[in-house]
Coordinates of C-alpha atoms and ligand atoms in Angstrom, one line a residue:
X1 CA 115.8 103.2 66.7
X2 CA 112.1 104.4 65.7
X3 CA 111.4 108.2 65.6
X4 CA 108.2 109.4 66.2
X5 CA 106.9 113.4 66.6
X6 CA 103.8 114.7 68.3
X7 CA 102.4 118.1 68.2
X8 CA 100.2 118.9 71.4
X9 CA 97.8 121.7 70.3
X10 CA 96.3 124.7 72.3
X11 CA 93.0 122.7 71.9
X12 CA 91.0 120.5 75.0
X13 CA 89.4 117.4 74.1
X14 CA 87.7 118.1 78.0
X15 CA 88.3 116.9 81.2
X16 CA 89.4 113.6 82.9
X17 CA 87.2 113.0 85.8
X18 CA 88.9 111.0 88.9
X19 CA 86.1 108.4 88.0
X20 CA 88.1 107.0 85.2
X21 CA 89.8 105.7 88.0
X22 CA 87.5 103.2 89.5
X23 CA 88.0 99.4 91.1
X24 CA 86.4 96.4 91.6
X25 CA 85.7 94.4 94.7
X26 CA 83.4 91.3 93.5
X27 CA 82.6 88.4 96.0
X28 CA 84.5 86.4 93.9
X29 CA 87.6 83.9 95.0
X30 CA 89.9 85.8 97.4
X31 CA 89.2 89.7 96.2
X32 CA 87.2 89.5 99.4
X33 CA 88.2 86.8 101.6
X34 CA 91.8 86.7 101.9
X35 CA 92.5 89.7 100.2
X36 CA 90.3 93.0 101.8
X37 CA 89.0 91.0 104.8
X38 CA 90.6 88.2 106.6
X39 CA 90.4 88.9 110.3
X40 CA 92.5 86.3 110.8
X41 CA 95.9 87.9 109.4
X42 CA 98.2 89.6 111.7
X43 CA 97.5 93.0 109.9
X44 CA 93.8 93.1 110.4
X45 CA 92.1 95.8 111.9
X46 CA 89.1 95.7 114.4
X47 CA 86.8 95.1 111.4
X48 CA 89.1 92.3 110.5
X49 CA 89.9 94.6 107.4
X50 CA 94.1 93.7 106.1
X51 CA 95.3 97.1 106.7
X52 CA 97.9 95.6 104.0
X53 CA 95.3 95.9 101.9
X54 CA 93.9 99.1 102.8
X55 CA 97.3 101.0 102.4
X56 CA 97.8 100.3 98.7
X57 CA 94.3 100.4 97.5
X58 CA 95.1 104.3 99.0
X59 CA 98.0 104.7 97.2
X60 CA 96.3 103.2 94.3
X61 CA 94.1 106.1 94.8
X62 CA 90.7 104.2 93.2
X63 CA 87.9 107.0 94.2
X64 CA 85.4 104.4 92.8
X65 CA 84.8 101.1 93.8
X66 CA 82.4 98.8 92.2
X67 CA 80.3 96.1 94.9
X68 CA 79.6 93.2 94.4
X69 CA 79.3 91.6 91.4
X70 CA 79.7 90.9 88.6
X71 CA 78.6 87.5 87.7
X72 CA 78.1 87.2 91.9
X73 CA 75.1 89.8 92.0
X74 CA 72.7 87.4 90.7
X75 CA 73.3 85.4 94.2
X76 CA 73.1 88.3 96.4
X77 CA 70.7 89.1 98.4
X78 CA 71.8 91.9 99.8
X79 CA 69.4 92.0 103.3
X80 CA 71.3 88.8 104.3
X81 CA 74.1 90.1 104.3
X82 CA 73.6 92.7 107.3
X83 CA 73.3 92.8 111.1
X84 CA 74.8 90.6 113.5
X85 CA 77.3 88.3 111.9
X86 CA 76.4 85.2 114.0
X87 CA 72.7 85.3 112.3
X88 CA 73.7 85.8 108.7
X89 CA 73.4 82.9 106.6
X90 CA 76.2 80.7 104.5
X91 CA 74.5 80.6 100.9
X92 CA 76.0 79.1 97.5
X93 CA 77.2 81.0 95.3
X94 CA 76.4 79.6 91.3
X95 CA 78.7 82.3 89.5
X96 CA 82.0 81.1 90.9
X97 CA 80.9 77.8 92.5
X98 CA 81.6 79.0 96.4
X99 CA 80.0 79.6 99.5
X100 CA 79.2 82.6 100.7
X101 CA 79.3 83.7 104.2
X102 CA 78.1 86.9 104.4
X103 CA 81.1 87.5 107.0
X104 CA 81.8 90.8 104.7
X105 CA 78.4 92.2 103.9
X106 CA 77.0 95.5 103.0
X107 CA 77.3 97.6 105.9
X108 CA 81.3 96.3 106.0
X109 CA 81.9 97.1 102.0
X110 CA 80.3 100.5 102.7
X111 CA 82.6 100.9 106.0
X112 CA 85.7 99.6 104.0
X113 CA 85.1 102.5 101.4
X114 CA 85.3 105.2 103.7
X115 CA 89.0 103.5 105.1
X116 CA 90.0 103.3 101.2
X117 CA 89.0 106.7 100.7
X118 CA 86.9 105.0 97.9
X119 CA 83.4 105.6 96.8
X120 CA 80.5 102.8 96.6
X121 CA 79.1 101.9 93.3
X122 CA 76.4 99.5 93.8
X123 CA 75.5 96.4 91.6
X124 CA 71.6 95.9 91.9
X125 CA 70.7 92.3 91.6
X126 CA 67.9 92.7 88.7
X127 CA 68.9 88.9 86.9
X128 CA 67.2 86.8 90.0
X129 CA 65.4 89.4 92.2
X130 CA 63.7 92.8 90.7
X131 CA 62.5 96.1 91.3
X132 CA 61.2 95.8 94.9
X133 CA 64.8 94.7 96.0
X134 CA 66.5 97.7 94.4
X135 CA 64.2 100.3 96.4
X136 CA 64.7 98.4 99.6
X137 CA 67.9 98.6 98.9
X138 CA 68.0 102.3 98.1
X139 CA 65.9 102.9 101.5
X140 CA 68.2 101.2 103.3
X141 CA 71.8 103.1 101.8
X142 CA 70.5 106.6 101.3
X143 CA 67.1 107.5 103.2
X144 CA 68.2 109.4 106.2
X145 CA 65.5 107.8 109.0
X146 CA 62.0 107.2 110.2
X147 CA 61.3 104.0 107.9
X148 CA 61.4 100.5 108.6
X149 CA 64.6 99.8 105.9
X150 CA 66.2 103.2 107.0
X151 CA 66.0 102.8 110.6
X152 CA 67.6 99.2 110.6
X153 CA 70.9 100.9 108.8
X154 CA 71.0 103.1 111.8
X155 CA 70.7 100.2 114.2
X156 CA 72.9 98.7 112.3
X157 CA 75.8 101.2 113.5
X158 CA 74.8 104.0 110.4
X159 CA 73.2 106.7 111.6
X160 CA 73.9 108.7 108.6
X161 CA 72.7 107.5 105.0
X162 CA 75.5 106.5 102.7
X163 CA 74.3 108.6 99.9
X164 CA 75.6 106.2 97.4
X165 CA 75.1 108.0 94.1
X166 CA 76.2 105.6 91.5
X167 CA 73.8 102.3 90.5
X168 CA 74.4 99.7 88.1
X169 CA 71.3 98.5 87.2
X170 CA 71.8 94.5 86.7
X171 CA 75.6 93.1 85.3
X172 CA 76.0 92.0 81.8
X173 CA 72.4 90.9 81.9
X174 CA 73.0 89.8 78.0
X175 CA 75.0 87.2 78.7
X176 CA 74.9 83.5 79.5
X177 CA 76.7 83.2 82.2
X178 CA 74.4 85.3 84.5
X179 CA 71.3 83.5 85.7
X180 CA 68.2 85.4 84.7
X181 CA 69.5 85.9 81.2
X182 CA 67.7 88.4 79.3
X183 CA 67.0 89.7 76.0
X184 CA 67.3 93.2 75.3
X185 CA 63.0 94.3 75.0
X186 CA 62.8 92.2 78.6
X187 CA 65.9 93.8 80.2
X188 CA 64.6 97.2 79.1
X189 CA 61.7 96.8 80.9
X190 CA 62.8 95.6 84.0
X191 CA 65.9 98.6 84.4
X192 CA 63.5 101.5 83.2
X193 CA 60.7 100.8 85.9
X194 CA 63.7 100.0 88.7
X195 CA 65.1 103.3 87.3
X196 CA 61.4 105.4 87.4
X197 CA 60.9 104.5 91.1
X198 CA 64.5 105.1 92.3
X199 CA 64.7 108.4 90.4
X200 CA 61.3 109.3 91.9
X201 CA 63.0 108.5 94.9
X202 CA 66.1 110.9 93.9
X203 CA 66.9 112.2 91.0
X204 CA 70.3 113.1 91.4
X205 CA 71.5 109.7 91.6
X206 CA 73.2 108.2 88.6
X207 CA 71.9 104.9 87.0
X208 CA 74.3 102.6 85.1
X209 CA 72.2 100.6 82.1
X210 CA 74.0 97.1 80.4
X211 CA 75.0 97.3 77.1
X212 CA 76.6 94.9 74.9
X213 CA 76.5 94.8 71.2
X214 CA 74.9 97.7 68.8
X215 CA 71.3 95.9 68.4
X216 CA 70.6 95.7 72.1
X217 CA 72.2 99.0 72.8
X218 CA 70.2 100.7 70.5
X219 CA 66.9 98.9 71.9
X220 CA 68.0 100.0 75.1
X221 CA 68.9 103.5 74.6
X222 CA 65.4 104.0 73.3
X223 CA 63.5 102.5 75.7
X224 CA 64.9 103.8 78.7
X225 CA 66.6 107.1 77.6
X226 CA 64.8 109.7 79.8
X227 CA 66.2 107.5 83.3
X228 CA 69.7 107.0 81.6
X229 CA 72.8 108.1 83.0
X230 CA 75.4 105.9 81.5
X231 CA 75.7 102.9 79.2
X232 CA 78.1 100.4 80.4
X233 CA 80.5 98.3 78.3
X234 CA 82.3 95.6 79.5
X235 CA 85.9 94.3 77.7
X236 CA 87.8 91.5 78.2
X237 CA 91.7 92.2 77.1
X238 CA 93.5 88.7 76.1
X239 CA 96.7 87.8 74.5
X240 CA 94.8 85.1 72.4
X241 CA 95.4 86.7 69.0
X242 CA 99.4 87.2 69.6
X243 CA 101.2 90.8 71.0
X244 CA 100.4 92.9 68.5
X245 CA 96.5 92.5 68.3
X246 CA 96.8 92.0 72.4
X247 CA 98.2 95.6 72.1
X248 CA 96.0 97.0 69.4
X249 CA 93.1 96.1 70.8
X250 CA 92.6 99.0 73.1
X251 CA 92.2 101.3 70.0
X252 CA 89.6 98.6 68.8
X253 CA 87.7 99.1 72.1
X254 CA 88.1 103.1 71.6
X255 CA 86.5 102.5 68.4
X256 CA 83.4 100.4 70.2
X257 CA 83.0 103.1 72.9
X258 CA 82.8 106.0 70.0
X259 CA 79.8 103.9 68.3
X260 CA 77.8 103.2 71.2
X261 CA 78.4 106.9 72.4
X262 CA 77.1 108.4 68.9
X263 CA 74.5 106.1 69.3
X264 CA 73.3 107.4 72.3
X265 CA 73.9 110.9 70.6
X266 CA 71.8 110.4 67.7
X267 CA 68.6 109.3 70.0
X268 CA 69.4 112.7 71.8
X269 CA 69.1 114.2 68.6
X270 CA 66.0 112.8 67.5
X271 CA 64.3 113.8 70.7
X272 CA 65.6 117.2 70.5
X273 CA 66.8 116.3 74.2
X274 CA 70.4 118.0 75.9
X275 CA 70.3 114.4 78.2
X276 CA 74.1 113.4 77.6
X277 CA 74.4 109.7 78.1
X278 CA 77.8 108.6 78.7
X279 CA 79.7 105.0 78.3
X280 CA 80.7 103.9 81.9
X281 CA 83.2 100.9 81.3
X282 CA 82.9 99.4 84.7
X283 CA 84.7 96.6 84.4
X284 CA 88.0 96.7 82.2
X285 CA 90.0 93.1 82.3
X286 CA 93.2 91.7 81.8
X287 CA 92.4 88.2 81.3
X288 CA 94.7 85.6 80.3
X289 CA 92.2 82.4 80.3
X290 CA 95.5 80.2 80.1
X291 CA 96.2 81.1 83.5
X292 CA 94.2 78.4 85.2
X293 CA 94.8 79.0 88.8
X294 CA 94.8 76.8 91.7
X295 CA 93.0 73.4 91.7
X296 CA 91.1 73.7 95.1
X297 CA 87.9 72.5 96.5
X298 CA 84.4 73.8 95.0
X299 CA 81.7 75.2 97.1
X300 CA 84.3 76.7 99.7
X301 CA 85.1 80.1 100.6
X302 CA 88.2 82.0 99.5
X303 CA 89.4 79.7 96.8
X304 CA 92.4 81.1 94.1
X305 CA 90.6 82.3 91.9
X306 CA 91.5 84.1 88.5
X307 CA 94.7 85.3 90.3
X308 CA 96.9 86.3 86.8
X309 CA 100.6 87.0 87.1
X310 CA 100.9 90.4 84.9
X311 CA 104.2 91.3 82.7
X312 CA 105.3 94.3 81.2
X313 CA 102.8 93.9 78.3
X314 CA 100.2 93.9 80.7
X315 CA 101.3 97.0 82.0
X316 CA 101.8 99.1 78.8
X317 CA 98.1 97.5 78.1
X318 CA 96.8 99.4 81.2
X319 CA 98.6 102.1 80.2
X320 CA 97.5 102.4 76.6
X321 CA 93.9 102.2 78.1
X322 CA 94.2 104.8 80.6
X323 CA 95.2 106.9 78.0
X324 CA 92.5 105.9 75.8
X325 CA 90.1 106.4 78.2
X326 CA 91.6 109.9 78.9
X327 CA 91.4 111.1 75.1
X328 CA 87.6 110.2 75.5
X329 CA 87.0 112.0 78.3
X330 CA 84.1 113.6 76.9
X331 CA 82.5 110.2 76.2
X332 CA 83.8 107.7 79.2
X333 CA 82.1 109.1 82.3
X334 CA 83.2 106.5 84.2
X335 CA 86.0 103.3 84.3
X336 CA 86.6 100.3 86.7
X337 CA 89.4 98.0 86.8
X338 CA 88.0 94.8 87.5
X339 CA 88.8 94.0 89.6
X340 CA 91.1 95.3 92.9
X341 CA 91.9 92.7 94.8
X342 CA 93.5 89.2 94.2
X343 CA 91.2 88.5 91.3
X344 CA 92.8 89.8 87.9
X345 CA 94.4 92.5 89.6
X346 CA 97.2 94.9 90.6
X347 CA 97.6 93.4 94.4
X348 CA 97.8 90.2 95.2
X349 CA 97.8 89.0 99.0
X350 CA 98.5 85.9 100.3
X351 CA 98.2 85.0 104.3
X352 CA 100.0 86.2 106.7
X353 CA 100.4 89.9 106.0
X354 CA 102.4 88.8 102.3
X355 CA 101.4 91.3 99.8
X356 CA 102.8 92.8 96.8
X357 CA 102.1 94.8 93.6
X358 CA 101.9 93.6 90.1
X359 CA 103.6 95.2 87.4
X360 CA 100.3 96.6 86.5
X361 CA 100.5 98.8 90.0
X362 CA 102.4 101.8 89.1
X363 CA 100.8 102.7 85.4
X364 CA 97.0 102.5 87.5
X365 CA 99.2 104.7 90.1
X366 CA 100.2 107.6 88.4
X367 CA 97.3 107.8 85.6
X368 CA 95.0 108.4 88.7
X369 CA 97.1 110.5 90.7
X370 CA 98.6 112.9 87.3
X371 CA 95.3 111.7 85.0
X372 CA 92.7 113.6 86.1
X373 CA 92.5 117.8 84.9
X374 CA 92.5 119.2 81.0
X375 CA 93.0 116.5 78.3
X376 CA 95.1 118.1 75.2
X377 CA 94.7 117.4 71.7
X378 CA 97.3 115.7 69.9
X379 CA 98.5 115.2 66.4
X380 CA 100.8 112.1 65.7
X381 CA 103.5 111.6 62.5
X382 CA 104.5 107.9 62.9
X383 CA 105.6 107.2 59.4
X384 CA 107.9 104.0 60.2
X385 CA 105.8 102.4 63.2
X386 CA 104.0 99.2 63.1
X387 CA 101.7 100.1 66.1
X388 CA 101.9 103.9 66.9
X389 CA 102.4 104.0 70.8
X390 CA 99.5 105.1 73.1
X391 CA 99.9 108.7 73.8
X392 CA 98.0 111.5 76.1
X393 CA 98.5 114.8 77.6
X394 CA 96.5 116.0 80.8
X395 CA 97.4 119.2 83.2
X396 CA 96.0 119.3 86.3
X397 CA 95.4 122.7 88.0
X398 CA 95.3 121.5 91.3
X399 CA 98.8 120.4 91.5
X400 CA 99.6 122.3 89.2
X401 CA 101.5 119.9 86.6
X402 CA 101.6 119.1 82.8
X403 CA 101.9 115.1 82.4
X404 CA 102.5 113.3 79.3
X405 CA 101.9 109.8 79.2
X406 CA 103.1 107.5 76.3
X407 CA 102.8 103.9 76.3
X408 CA 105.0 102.1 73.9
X409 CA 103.8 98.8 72.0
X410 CA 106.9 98.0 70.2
X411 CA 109.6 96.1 70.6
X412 CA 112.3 98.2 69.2
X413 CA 113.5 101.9 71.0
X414 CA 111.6 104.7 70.5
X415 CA 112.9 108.2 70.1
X416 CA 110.1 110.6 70.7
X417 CA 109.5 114.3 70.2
X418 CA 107.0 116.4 71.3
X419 CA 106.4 119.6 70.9
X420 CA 103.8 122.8 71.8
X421 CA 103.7 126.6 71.3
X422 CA 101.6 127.2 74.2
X423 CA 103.0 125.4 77.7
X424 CA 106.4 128.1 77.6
X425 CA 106.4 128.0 81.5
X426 CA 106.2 124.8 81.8
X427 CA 109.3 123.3 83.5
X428 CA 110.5 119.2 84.4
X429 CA 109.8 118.1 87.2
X430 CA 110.3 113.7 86.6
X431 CA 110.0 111.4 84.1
X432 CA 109.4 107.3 84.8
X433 CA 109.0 104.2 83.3
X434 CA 108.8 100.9 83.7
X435 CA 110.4 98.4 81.5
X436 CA 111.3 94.8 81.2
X437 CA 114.1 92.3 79.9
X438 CA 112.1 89.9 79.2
X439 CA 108.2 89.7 78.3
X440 CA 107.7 86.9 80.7
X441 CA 108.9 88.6 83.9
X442 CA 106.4 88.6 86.7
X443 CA 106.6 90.0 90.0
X444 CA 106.4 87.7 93.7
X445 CA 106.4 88.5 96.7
X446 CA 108.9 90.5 97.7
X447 CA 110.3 90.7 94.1
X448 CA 108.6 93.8 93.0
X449 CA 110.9 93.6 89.8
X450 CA 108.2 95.9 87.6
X451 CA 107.9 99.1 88.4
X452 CA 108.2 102.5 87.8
X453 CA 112.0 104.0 87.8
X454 CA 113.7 107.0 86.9
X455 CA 114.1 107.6 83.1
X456 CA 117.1 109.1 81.9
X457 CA 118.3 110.8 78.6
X458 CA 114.7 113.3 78.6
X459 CA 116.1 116.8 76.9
X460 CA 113.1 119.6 77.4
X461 CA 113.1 123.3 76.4
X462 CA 110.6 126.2 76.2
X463 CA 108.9 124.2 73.1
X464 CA 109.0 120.6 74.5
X465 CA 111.0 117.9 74.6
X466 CA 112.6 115.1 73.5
X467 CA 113.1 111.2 75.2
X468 CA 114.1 107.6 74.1
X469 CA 111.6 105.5 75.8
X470 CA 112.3 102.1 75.8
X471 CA 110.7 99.5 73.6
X472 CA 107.4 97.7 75.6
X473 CA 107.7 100.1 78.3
X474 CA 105.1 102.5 80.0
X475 CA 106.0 105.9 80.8
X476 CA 105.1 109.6 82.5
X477 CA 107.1 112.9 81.8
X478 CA 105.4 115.3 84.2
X479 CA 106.6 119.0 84.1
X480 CA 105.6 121.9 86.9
X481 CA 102.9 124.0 84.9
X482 CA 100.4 126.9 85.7
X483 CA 97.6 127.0 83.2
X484 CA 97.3 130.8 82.3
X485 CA 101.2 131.7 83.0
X486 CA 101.9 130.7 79.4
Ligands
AHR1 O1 85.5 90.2 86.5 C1 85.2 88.8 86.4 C2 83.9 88.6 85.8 O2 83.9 89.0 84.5 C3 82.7 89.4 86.4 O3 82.1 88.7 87.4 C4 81.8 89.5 85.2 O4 80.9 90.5 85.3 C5 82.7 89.6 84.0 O5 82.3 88.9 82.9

């Protein structure tokens, strides 16, 4: 068995913000149709909403949920999809070659939200529409009344404005899959003026600009920096290059984020400006492209989609990136899981009230309910490992615990220890984890095989504590703990 020792200092990196937390629901093969709405099912509520659905994205607890695209933004037009359902067009959708009934439209996402106890974050379509769209748009969410976009909301059934506050401001407008492709000069221009009008508008709301690699970042960043909120990277996690660089790569990604946030940092600097731009990853994938799907019939609605099966390397990915994400606290603002529902993600639906987690459910689980608080600094001695496993330590004043969460990307045992001078109260309350025989193990329905269990053999004292975590495995140690009753 491996040994491996960590010191937690009496140092904070900063704080974990529940927005690390975030989903995804993208008018894309059944995240929508089949999976959040179908008012069809047995378990649909008045709104035709699967109350299925609704129950785990709670328990999930995703504060943030991104709308709705993606590659589908380019296609939506978001005015079409409101008012009385029988009026609302069926347009084609390009992205994912499907049609798009507008059954589920804007008014419904927002109304879904509030039922998920989930917050909007809106994509603007800025690839084939532009500026005047994005105000309307605006108007229509957040201006209380007495306008012509503002009062339709309200006869819409919203009397009160959403007050969405979060904006991305186009989706991965580099790249050649989106329609209205642009080069970084071009896309600058088009999100700064969007962004001058709509912070004229209000300037509390917080804009979301594409990145992508250094050259266009930087280009970005410069041109845009006094309306800038957050730069968003996008990453695509695939088992192409084997397990070990499949597990690795969330360090790799750590490494990306800390570039394009010192990037942002040194323009700060040379304007002499406090303006803290952070990286807002809102859209984090597992994607395994050799999971084809279903073959089904193009230009429908509700088709199956980049529906994965996830295994327990999948999960200890999540894990390893939630931890990540949590020892950059300072620089992520802001994380979505892309996506929530069906598509690439932890629940999977089928008809007829069938529903069931993936092994990915529990890890998104407990990092959002124990993630968020004080982040602690770590120091690792992994002298024998070939991949050090994924470590991080956040206490949460609130309810008042002390969580450690290590993710191990290794086949073999682990033996961990970890100590700390300055947590003597705290005392252990559980520890989890969530293992598997065989790296090919998926969950069905009704086979909910991965998932998080009791761990045994954890030893803790005044100093810390000691566990054998199993080899690919994700885990929590979570301990009752006061900050300032050291
Ligand atoms: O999440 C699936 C797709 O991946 C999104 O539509 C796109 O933005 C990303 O590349």
């Amino acid at each position: 068995m491996s040994f491996c020792r960590v010191n937690v200092l009496p140092e904070k990196i900063g704080t974990a913000g529940k927005e690390l937390y975030g989903g995804f629901v993208e008018h894309l093969g059944r995240n929508v149709y089949g999976g959040v709405f179908d008012p069809q099912d047995p378990c649909a509520d008045g709104n035709g909403f699967r109350k299925d659905t609704l129950s785990l994205i709670r328990e999930l607890d995703m504060p943030l949920t991104r709308y709705p695209g993606g590659n589908f933004a380019h296609s939506w037009k978001w005015e079409e999809s409101i008012g009385p359902k029988e009026k609302r067009p069926v347009r084609l959708d390009d992205s994912w070659k499907q049609k798009e009934p507008y059954l589920f439209g804007l008014d419904e996402f927002v109304r879904w939200c509030r039922l998920a106890g989930t917050e909007p974050l809106l994509t603007f379509n800025l690839c084939t529409r532009g500026i005047l769209e994005a105000r309307e748009l605006w108007e229509y969410c957040n201006f209380p009344k007495g306008t012509f976009l503002s009062d339709l909301r309200r006869a819409n059934g919203a009397e009160e404005p959403y007050n969405i506050k979060y904006f991305c401001l186009g989706n991965e407008m580099n790249g050649s899959c989106e329609v209205g492709q642009r080069d970084a000069k071009d896309y600058a221009w088009i999100a700064r003026e969007t962004a001058k009008t709509l912070k004229r508008f209000d300037p509390e709301i917080k804009l979301i600009f594409c990145g992508a690699e250094e050259e266009w970042n930087r280009i970005v960043a410069e041109e845009c920096f006094e309306f800038m909120d957050y730069l968003s990277l996008h990453e695509v996690f695939n088992w192409k290059d084997g397990r070990k660089a499949y597990l690795e790569s969330v360090d790799r990604f750590g490494e990306r984020i800390d570039k394009a946030y010192a990037l942002c940092e040194e323009i700060a600097e040379k304007r002499s400006s406090d303006r803290k731009i952070r990286i807002s990853v809102d859209e984090w994938i597992v994607w395994d492209f050799d999971q084809r799907g279903r073959k089904e019939e193009e230009w429908t609605c509700g088709r199956h989609l980049l529906e994965q099966d996830y295994n327990i390397l999948d999960a200890v990915l999540q894990g390893a990136l939630f931890s990540m994400f949590q020892n950059r606290c300072g620089k992520v603002g802001l994380a979505c899981c892309a996506q929530s529902v069906n598509v690439l993600a932890p629940i999977r639906t089928e008809k007829n009230s069938v529903i069931w987690k993936q092994a990915t459910f529990d890890p998104f689980k407990y990092n959002s309910r124990y993630g968020r608080g004080d982040v602690w600094k770590t120091e690792m001695e992994t002298k024998e490992l070939e991949t050090a496993p994924a470590v991080s330590v956040v206490s949460n004043r609130e309810k008042k615990s002390l969580t450690f969460f290590v993710s191990v990307r290794t086949e073999q045992e682990l033996e961990m220890e970890f100590y700390w001078k300055n947590f003597l109260n705290a005392r252990f309350a559980e520890a989890l984890t969530e293992k598997s025989a065989s790296i090919t193990q998926v969950n069905a329905p009704g086979k909910e095989t991965l998932h998080a269990e009791k761990l045994e053999n954890v030893t803790a004292g005044k100093n810390g504590f000691r566990a054998v975590f199993p080899g690919y495995s994700w885990n929590m140690v979570r301990f009752d703990f006061e900050e300032g009753s050291r």
